[in-house]
Amino acid sequence: MKRFVSKWYGKTLIFLFIGIICFMTLQAVLVDKSSYAKYRNWKEQDKVDILILGNSHAEGGIHPIWMEEDFLRTYGKDISVFNYTLYGMRIEQMSFFLNEILKYHTPKLIILETYAFCPLADEHREILAHKAFDVLPLNKNKIEAVKYCTLEDYWSYYLPFIKYHTRWKEISSQDISILYDKELWNSAGKGDAYTRDDRAIKPEDFCPDPGDGWFSQDTSQINELRALTFTEKECLEKMLLLLEEKNIQLAFVSVPYKIQMGLDSIEMIKINNYLGEKYVDNQSISLLDMNQLWPELNFSYNDLYDEGHVNINGRVKVMDYLLEYLKTHYDISSMSE
């Protein structure tokens, strides 16, 4: 009898183990993969010297390969740059997200694009939190992130099958191959295929100029402050403590734009002014607000793809200025050591 019970118990455990493996594999296939490639490529990196954080503003405006090439020409050293920007990510999500990804690499410098301080509307919380947290392993940090950043439906983050079990019609072969094929990861976080010599600007890449003179405004004298919300301030200060602990420098950078999701660039300047007054020490933390530099950049509607994002032409202007700023304010050559 004991032998029978022991045999039955063993078979049950094996059955449950196989069932769990099959379920986890199915769940991995069904989950949205929009941030998966960057996460896997981040883990695969040998090292990362400079990390770019933010959302679509930094995704389109700050190109890691251009930075690496420029630093190699300037210093003769390989400075590794990774653009870990995620669509719509806000500072509340970013503080928890950073906790997790810094377990794999510790950069010397983080560039944080400040549109991350655009207020997070309740109706956007779920989709943005899923993009940020679905790819992360289930642990204490993820549980705390979900409780802090979302309003309801916590279990769909801990057990993504709840949200994605109806995603059958969207599944493609790439949902499976991306789980193991490194070729599908290796460009994620490293920018696109454009170089300075082979880009082509098409008419549809320009944002129509409404003739409102937006980029003719003198923004250099805007001194008002727009304070962060309680949660933004709490999460930023939590992040700053983590960076101090790990001896990571921080550069707040604002890519120029006009307006997106109700936050125009004048209000963005006021937020940057607040960051500058409360947090910038020009040693471990600096600030570059390119929305106060439109004349220097010769920035116009011709540099926008839409009202919220630069096109390739705008990216060139942003990158030229950003690279000179970084090389002036930071000891870039020592970051590869």
Short mmCIF file of C-alpha atoms in Angstrom, two decimals:
data_model
loop_
_atom_site.label_atom_id
_atom_site.label_comp_id
_atom_site.label_asym_id
_atom_site.label_seq_id
_atom_site.Cartn_x
_atom_site.Cartn_y
_atom_site.Cartn_z
CA MET A 1 0.00 0.00 0.00
CA LYS A 2 2.80 2.40 0.91
CA ARG A 3 4.52 1.64 -2.39
CA PHE A 4 1.28 2.38 -4.28
CA VAL A 5 0.81 5.72 -2.46
CA SER A 6 4.43 6.68 -3.03
CA LYS A 7 4.17 5.83 -6.75
CA TRP A 8 0.91 7.75 -7.07
CA TYR A 9 2.41 10.74 -5.26
CA GLY A 10 5.45 10.76 -7.54
CA LYS A 11 3.36 10.58 -10.71
CA THR A 12 1.16 13.41 -9.46
CA LEU A 13 4.16 15.64 -8.82
CA ILE A 14 5.56 14.90 -12.28
CA PHE A 15 2.18 15.64 -13.87
CA LEU A 16 1.88 18.93 -11.97
CA PHE A 17 5.44 19.91 -12.86
CA ILE A 18 4.87 19.25 -16.58
CA GLY A 19 1.55 21.11 -16.38
CA ILE A 20 3.18 24.14 -14.81
CA ILE A 21 5.95 24.18 -17.44
CA CYS A 22 3.39 23.98 -20.25
CA PHE A 23 1.29 26.73 -18.69
CA MET A 24 4.28 29.05 -18.21
CA THR A 25 5.40 28.45 -21.80
CA LEU A 26 1.90 29.19 -23.11
CA GLN A 27 1.75 32.35 -21.01
CA ALA A 28 5.14 33.49 -22.32
CA VAL A 29 3.93 33.07 -25.90
CA LEU A 30 0.70 35.00 -25.28
CA VAL A 31 2.17 37.98 -23.39
CA ASP A 32 2.67 41.19 -25.38
CA LYS A 33 6.31 41.37 -26.54
CA SER A 34 6.66 45.13 -27.07
CA SER A 35 9.37 45.44 -24.38
CA TYR A 36 10.69 41.87 -24.41
CA ALA A 37 13.56 42.33 -26.89
CA LYS A 38 15.05 45.27 -24.98
CA TYR A 39 14.87 43.37 -21.70
CA ARG A 40 16.63 40.33 -23.12
CA ASN A 41 19.23 42.40 -24.96
CA TRP A 42 19.88 44.41 -21.79
CA LYS A 43 20.62 41.20 -19.91
CA GLU A 44 22.88 40.00 -22.74
CA GLN A 45 25.13 43.09 -22.72
CA ASP A 46 28.69 42.65 -21.49
CA LYS A 47 28.55 46.11 -19.94
CA VAL A 48 26.64 49.37 -20.21
CA ASP A 49 28.48 52.64 -19.51
CA ILE A 50 25.64 55.05 -20.32
CA LEU A 51 21.95 54.21 -19.95
CA ILE A 52 19.18 56.28 -21.54
CA LEU A 53 15.79 56.21 -19.81
CA GLY A 54 12.49 57.74 -20.85
CA ASN A 55 9.72 57.14 -23.35
CA SER A 56 9.06 57.90 -27.03
CA HIS A 57 10.67 61.36 -26.81
CA ALA A 58 14.02 59.79 -25.96
CA GLU A 59 13.42 56.81 -28.25
CA GLY A 60 13.21 59.09 -31.27
CA GLY A 61 15.59 61.81 -30.11
CA ILE A 62 18.61 60.09 -28.55
CA HIS A 63 20.51 57.53 -30.63
CA PRO A 64 22.93 55.23 -28.74
CA ILE A 65 24.92 54.11 -31.78
CA TRP A 66 25.63 57.69 -32.81
CA MET A 67 26.87 58.31 -29.29
CA GLU A 68 29.12 55.26 -29.31
CA GLU A 69 30.58 56.19 -32.71
CA ASP A 70 31.22 59.78 -31.66
CA PHE A 71 32.90 58.73 -28.40
CA LEU A 72 35.06 56.22 -30.26
CA ARG A 73 36.23 58.95 -32.68
CA THR A 74 36.81 61.42 -29.85
CA TYR A 75 38.44 59.23 -27.20
CA GLY A 76 39.46 56.08 -29.08
CA LYS A 77 37.51 54.05 -26.52
CA ASP A 78 34.46 51.82 -26.64
CA ILE A 79 31.81 53.53 -24.52
CA SER A 80 28.73 51.31 -24.39
CA VAL A 81 25.38 53.13 -24.60
CA PHE A 82 21.97 51.50 -24.22
CA ASN A 83 18.63 53.20 -24.94
CA TYR A 84 16.19 51.54 -22.55
CA THR A 85 13.20 53.73 -23.31
CA LEU A 86 9.66 52.36 -23.22
CA TYR A 87 6.54 53.81 -24.80
CA GLY A 88 4.76 56.11 -22.36
CA MET A 89 6.88 55.25 -19.32
CA ARG A 90 6.49 57.66 -16.41
CA ILE A 91 8.76 58.29 -13.44
CA GLU A 92 6.52 56.29 -11.08
CA GLN A 93 7.01 53.12 -13.14
CA MET A 94 10.62 53.96 -13.92
CA SER A 95 11.76 53.93 -10.29
CA PHE A 96 10.63 50.32 -9.80
CA PHE A 97 11.79 49.32 -13.27
CA LEU A 98 15.25 50.69 -12.55
CA ASN A 99 15.46 48.64 -9.36
CA GLU A 100 15.19 45.51 -11.47
CA ILE A 101 17.40 46.28 -14.45
CA LEU A 102 20.27 47.56 -12.31
CA LYS A 103 20.63 44.01 -11.00
CA TYR A 104 22.33 43.20 -14.32
CA HIS A 105 24.45 46.28 -15.11
CA THR A 106 25.58 49.42 -13.31
CA PRO A 107 26.20 52.28 -15.74
CA LYS A 108 28.39 55.28 -14.95
CA LEU A 109 25.79 57.74 -16.24
CA ILE A 110 22.03 57.70 -16.71
CA ILE A 111 20.38 60.13 -19.11
CA LEU A 112 16.77 60.66 -18.05
CA GLU A 113 14.52 62.37 -20.62
CA THR A 114 12.22 64.55 -18.58
CA TYR A 115 8.95 64.00 -20.44
CA ALA A 116 8.82 61.09 -17.98
CA PHE A 117 7.40 63.72 -15.59
CA CYS A 118 4.28 64.23 -17.70
CA PRO A 119 1.40 63.61 -15.25
CA LEU A 120 0.13 60.04 -15.41
CA ALA A 121 -3.59 59.98 -16.19
CA ASP A 122 -5.60 57.17 -14.62
CA GLU A 123 -6.84 55.93 -17.99
CA HIS A 124 -3.25 55.32 -19.11
CA ARG A 125 -2.05 53.48 -16.02
CA GLU A 126 -2.89 49.92 -17.01
CA ILE A 127 -1.43 49.82 -20.53
CA LEU A 128 1.74 51.66 -19.49
CA ALA A 129 2.25 49.53 -16.39
CA HIS A 130 1.88 46.32 -18.42
CA LYS A 131 4.49 47.53 -20.92
CA ALA A 132 6.86 48.31 -18.06
CA PHE A 133 6.28 45.36 -15.75
CA ASP A 134 5.07 42.34 -17.79
CA VAL A 135 8.60 41.46 -18.82
CA LEU A 136 9.99 41.58 -15.26
CA PRO A 137 10.27 38.46 -13.07
CA LEU A 138 7.73 38.03 -10.30
CA ASN A 139 9.43 39.15 -7.10
CA LYS A 140 9.00 41.60 -4.22
CA ASN A 141 9.93 44.60 -6.36
CA LYS A 142 7.35 43.75 -9.03
CA ILE A 143 4.62 43.19 -6.43
CA GLU A 144 5.37 46.57 -4.86
CA ALA A 145 5.50 48.22 -8.31
CA VAL A 146 2.08 46.92 -9.28
CA LYS A 147 0.52 48.00 -5.98
CA TYR A 148 2.02 51.48 -6.28
CA CYS A 149 1.51 52.17 -9.98
CA THR A 150 -1.87 50.59 -10.75
CA LEU A 151 -5.39 51.09 -9.46
CA GLU A 152 -6.91 47.62 -9.88
CA ASP A 153 -6.60 44.21 -11.55
CA TYR A 154 -3.34 43.39 -9.73
CA TRP A 155 -3.49 39.68 -10.56
CA SER A 156 -3.17 40.31 -14.30
CA TYR A 157 0.40 41.50 -13.60
CA TYR A 158 1.32 38.60 -11.36
CA LEU A 159 -0.36 36.10 -13.70
CA PRO A 160 -0.38 37.72 -17.19
CA PHE A 161 -2.41 34.84 -18.65
CA ILE A 162 -5.48 36.56 -17.12
CA LYS A 163 -5.00 39.55 -19.44
CA TYR A 164 -3.58 37.86 -22.53
CA HIS A 165 -5.51 34.57 -22.74
CA THR A 166 -7.69 36.05 -25.54
CA ARG A 167 -4.72 37.15 -27.64
CA TRP A 168 -4.82 34.10 -29.92
CA LYS A 169 -5.69 35.98 -33.12
CA GLU A 170 -2.70 38.32 -32.73
CA ILE A 171 -0.13 35.56 -32.21
CA SER A 172 2.54 35.22 -34.89
CA SER A 173 5.60 33.04 -35.27
CA GLN A 174 7.68 35.89 -33.85
CA ASP A 175 5.87 35.57 -30.51
CA ILE A 176 7.56 32.19 -30.22
CA SER A 177 10.91 32.81 -31.92
CA ILE A 178 11.60 36.00 -29.95
CA LEU A 179 11.74 33.89 -26.78
CA TYR A 180 14.97 32.22 -27.90
CA ASP A 181 16.32 33.91 -31.07
CA LYS A 182 19.03 36.41 -30.08
CA GLU A 183 18.98 37.90 -33.58
CA LEU A 184 15.61 39.40 -32.72
CA TRP A 185 17.06 41.11 -29.64
CA ASN A 186 20.44 42.44 -30.69
CA SER A 187 19.29 45.76 -32.18
CA ALA A 188 16.85 46.53 -29.36
CA GLY A 189 18.14 49.38 -27.25
CA LYS A 190 20.78 50.23 -29.84
CA GLY A 191 18.75 52.45 -32.18
CA ASP A 192 17.65 52.12 -35.79
CA ALA A 193 19.47 51.73 -39.10
CA TYR A 194 19.82 55.44 -39.92
CA THR A 195 23.28 56.99 -40.12
CA ARG A 196 24.31 60.55 -40.81
CA ASP A 197 24.96 59.78 -44.47
CA ASP A 198 22.05 57.64 -45.67
CA ARG A 199 18.95 59.29 -44.19
CA ALA A 200 16.16 60.57 -46.37
CA ILE A 201 13.66 63.21 -45.28
CA LYS A 202 10.27 62.72 -46.90
CA PRO A 203 7.44 65.31 -46.97
CA GLU A 204 5.40 63.22 -44.54
CA ASP A 205 8.26 63.38 -42.02
CA PHE A 206 7.60 67.08 -41.41
CA CYS A 207 5.03 68.40 -38.99
CA PRO A 208 2.85 71.01 -40.77
CA ASP A 209 3.66 74.56 -39.64
CA PRO A 210 0.42 76.23 -38.48
CA GLY A 211 2.12 79.60 -38.55
CA ASP A 212 1.67 80.16 -34.82
CA GLY A 213 5.31 81.11 -34.24
CA TRP A 214 5.65 78.53 -31.47
CA PHE A 215 9.38 78.00 -31.90
CA SER A 216 10.00 81.74 -32.26
CA GLN A 217 9.11 82.30 -28.60
CA ASP A 218 11.90 83.36 -26.26
CA THR A 219 11.89 80.55 -23.70
CA SER A 220 15.26 81.39 -22.20
CA GLN A 221 13.66 83.78 -19.69
CA ILE A 222 10.96 81.44 -18.39
CA ASN A 223 11.69 81.14 -14.68
CA GLU A 224 8.44 79.79 -13.25
CA LEU A 225 8.47 76.47 -11.43
CA ARG A 226 5.93 73.68 -11.85
CA ALA A 227 6.21 71.34 -8.89
CA LEU A 228 6.14 67.57 -9.24
CA THR A 229 3.17 65.64 -7.94
CA PHE A 230 3.54 63.80 -4.65
CA THR A 231 4.08 60.42 -6.34
CA GLU A 232 6.51 61.85 -8.91
CA LYS A 233 8.57 63.47 -6.15
CA GLU A 234 8.49 60.34 -3.99
CA CYS A 235 9.59 58.05 -6.83
CA LEU A 236 12.27 60.43 -8.11
CA GLU A 237 13.82 60.75 -4.66
CA LYS A 238 13.72 56.99 -4.24
CA MET A 239 15.54 56.70 -7.57
CA LEU A 240 18.11 59.32 -6.60
CA LEU A 241 18.95 57.40 -3.42
CA LEU A 242 19.50 54.27 -5.49
CA LEU A 243 21.79 56.11 -7.92
CA GLU A 244 23.76 57.63 -5.05
CA GLU A 245 24.17 54.19 -3.48
CA LYS A 246 25.52 52.80 -6.75
CA ASN A 247 27.60 55.91 -7.56
CA ILE A 248 25.76 56.60 -10.83
CA GLN A 249 25.66 60.13 -12.26
CA LEU A 250 22.41 61.51 -13.66
CA ALA A 251 21.71 63.93 -16.51
CA PHE A 252 18.19 65.27 -16.90
CA VAL A 253 17.70 65.94 -20.62
CA SER A 254 14.67 67.40 -22.38
CA VAL A 255 14.26 66.72 -26.11
CA PRO A 256 12.47 69.63 -27.86
CA TYR A 257 8.84 69.27 -28.91
CA LYS A 258 5.63 71.33 -29.00
CA ILE A 259 2.83 69.47 -27.17
CA GLN A 260 1.78 65.94 -26.32
CA MET A 261 -0.98 64.56 -24.08
CA GLY A 262 -1.86 68.05 -22.88
CA LEU A 263 1.66 68.94 -21.69
CA ASP A 264 3.21 71.59 -23.92
CA SER A 265 6.90 72.45 -23.97
CA ILE A 266 6.40 75.69 -22.01
CA GLU A 267 4.97 73.68 -19.10
CA MET A 268 7.81 71.18 -19.57
CA ILE A 269 10.28 74.02 -19.12
CA LYS A 270 8.62 74.90 -15.80
CA ILE A 271 8.95 71.27 -14.65
CA ASN A 272 12.61 71.30 -15.68
CA ASN A 273 13.09 74.55 -13.75
CA TYR A 274 11.74 72.79 -10.67
CA LEU A 275 14.09 69.84 -11.21
CA GLY A 276 16.97 72.27 -11.66
CA GLU A 277 16.25 74.20 -8.47
CA LYS A 278 15.46 71.22 -6.23
CA TYR A 279 17.81 68.47 -7.43
CA VAL A 280 20.56 69.63 -9.78
CA ASP A 281 23.99 70.11 -8.22
CA ASN A 282 26.00 70.17 -11.49
CA GLN A 283 28.21 67.45 -10.08
CA SER A 284 26.38 64.16 -9.80
CA ILE A 285 23.16 65.61 -11.29
CA SER A 286 22.90 68.02 -14.26
CA LEU A 287 20.15 69.37 -16.51
CA LEU A 288 20.02 70.10 -20.24
CA ASP A 289 16.67 71.57 -21.33
CA MET A 290 16.73 71.90 -25.11
CA ASN A 291 13.29 73.51 -25.12
CA GLN A 292 15.10 76.59 -23.86
CA LEU A 293 17.58 76.37 -26.72
CA TRP A 294 15.39 76.63 -29.83
CA PRO A 295 17.44 79.51 -31.35
CA GLU A 296 20.75 77.73 -30.71
CA LEU A 297 19.36 74.55 -32.28
CA ASN A 298 17.67 76.45 -35.10
CA PHE A 299 14.67 74.32 -34.21
CA SER A 300 11.39 74.54 -36.13
CA TYR A 301 8.38 72.52 -37.25
CA ASN A 302 10.66 71.09 -39.96
CA ASP A 303 12.40 69.17 -37.17
CA LEU A 304 9.22 67.44 -35.95
CA TYR A 305 7.51 64.30 -37.19
CA ASP A 306 4.44 65.29 -35.20
CA GLU A 307 3.85 67.86 -32.47
CA GLY A 308 5.34 65.60 -29.82
CA HIS A 309 8.34 63.97 -31.48
CA VAL A 310 11.42 64.92 -33.51
CA ASN A 311 11.99 63.53 -36.98
CA ILE A 312 15.42 62.45 -38.24
CA ASN A 313 16.35 66.03 -39.03
CA GLY A 314 15.46 67.05 -35.47
CA ARG A 315 17.36 64.12 -34.07
CA VAL A 316 20.55 65.32 -35.77
CA LYS A 317 20.24 68.70 -34.07
CA VAL A 318 19.48 67.11 -30.71
CA MET A 319 22.36 64.68 -30.96
CA ASP A 320 24.91 67.29 -32.05
CA TYR A 321 24.08 69.47 -29.06
CA LEU A 322 23.74 66.61 -26.59
CA LEU A 323 27.09 65.08 -27.51
CA GLU A 324 28.93 68.36 -27.04
CA TYR A 325 27.15 68.88 -23.72
CA LEU A 326 28.09 65.43 -22.43
CA LYS A 327 31.71 65.76 -23.50
CA THR A 328 31.93 69.17 -21.81
CA HIS A 329 30.24 68.24 -18.53
CA TYR A 330 31.34 64.63 -18.00
CA ASP A 331 34.57 62.67 -18.06
CA ILE A 332 33.33 60.35 -20.78
CA SER A 333 36.71 58.77 -21.49
CA SER A 334 36.89 57.31 -17.96
CA MET A 335 33.49 55.63 -18.27
CA SER A 336 34.90 52.62 -20.14
CA GLU A 337 37.32 51.78 -17.32
#
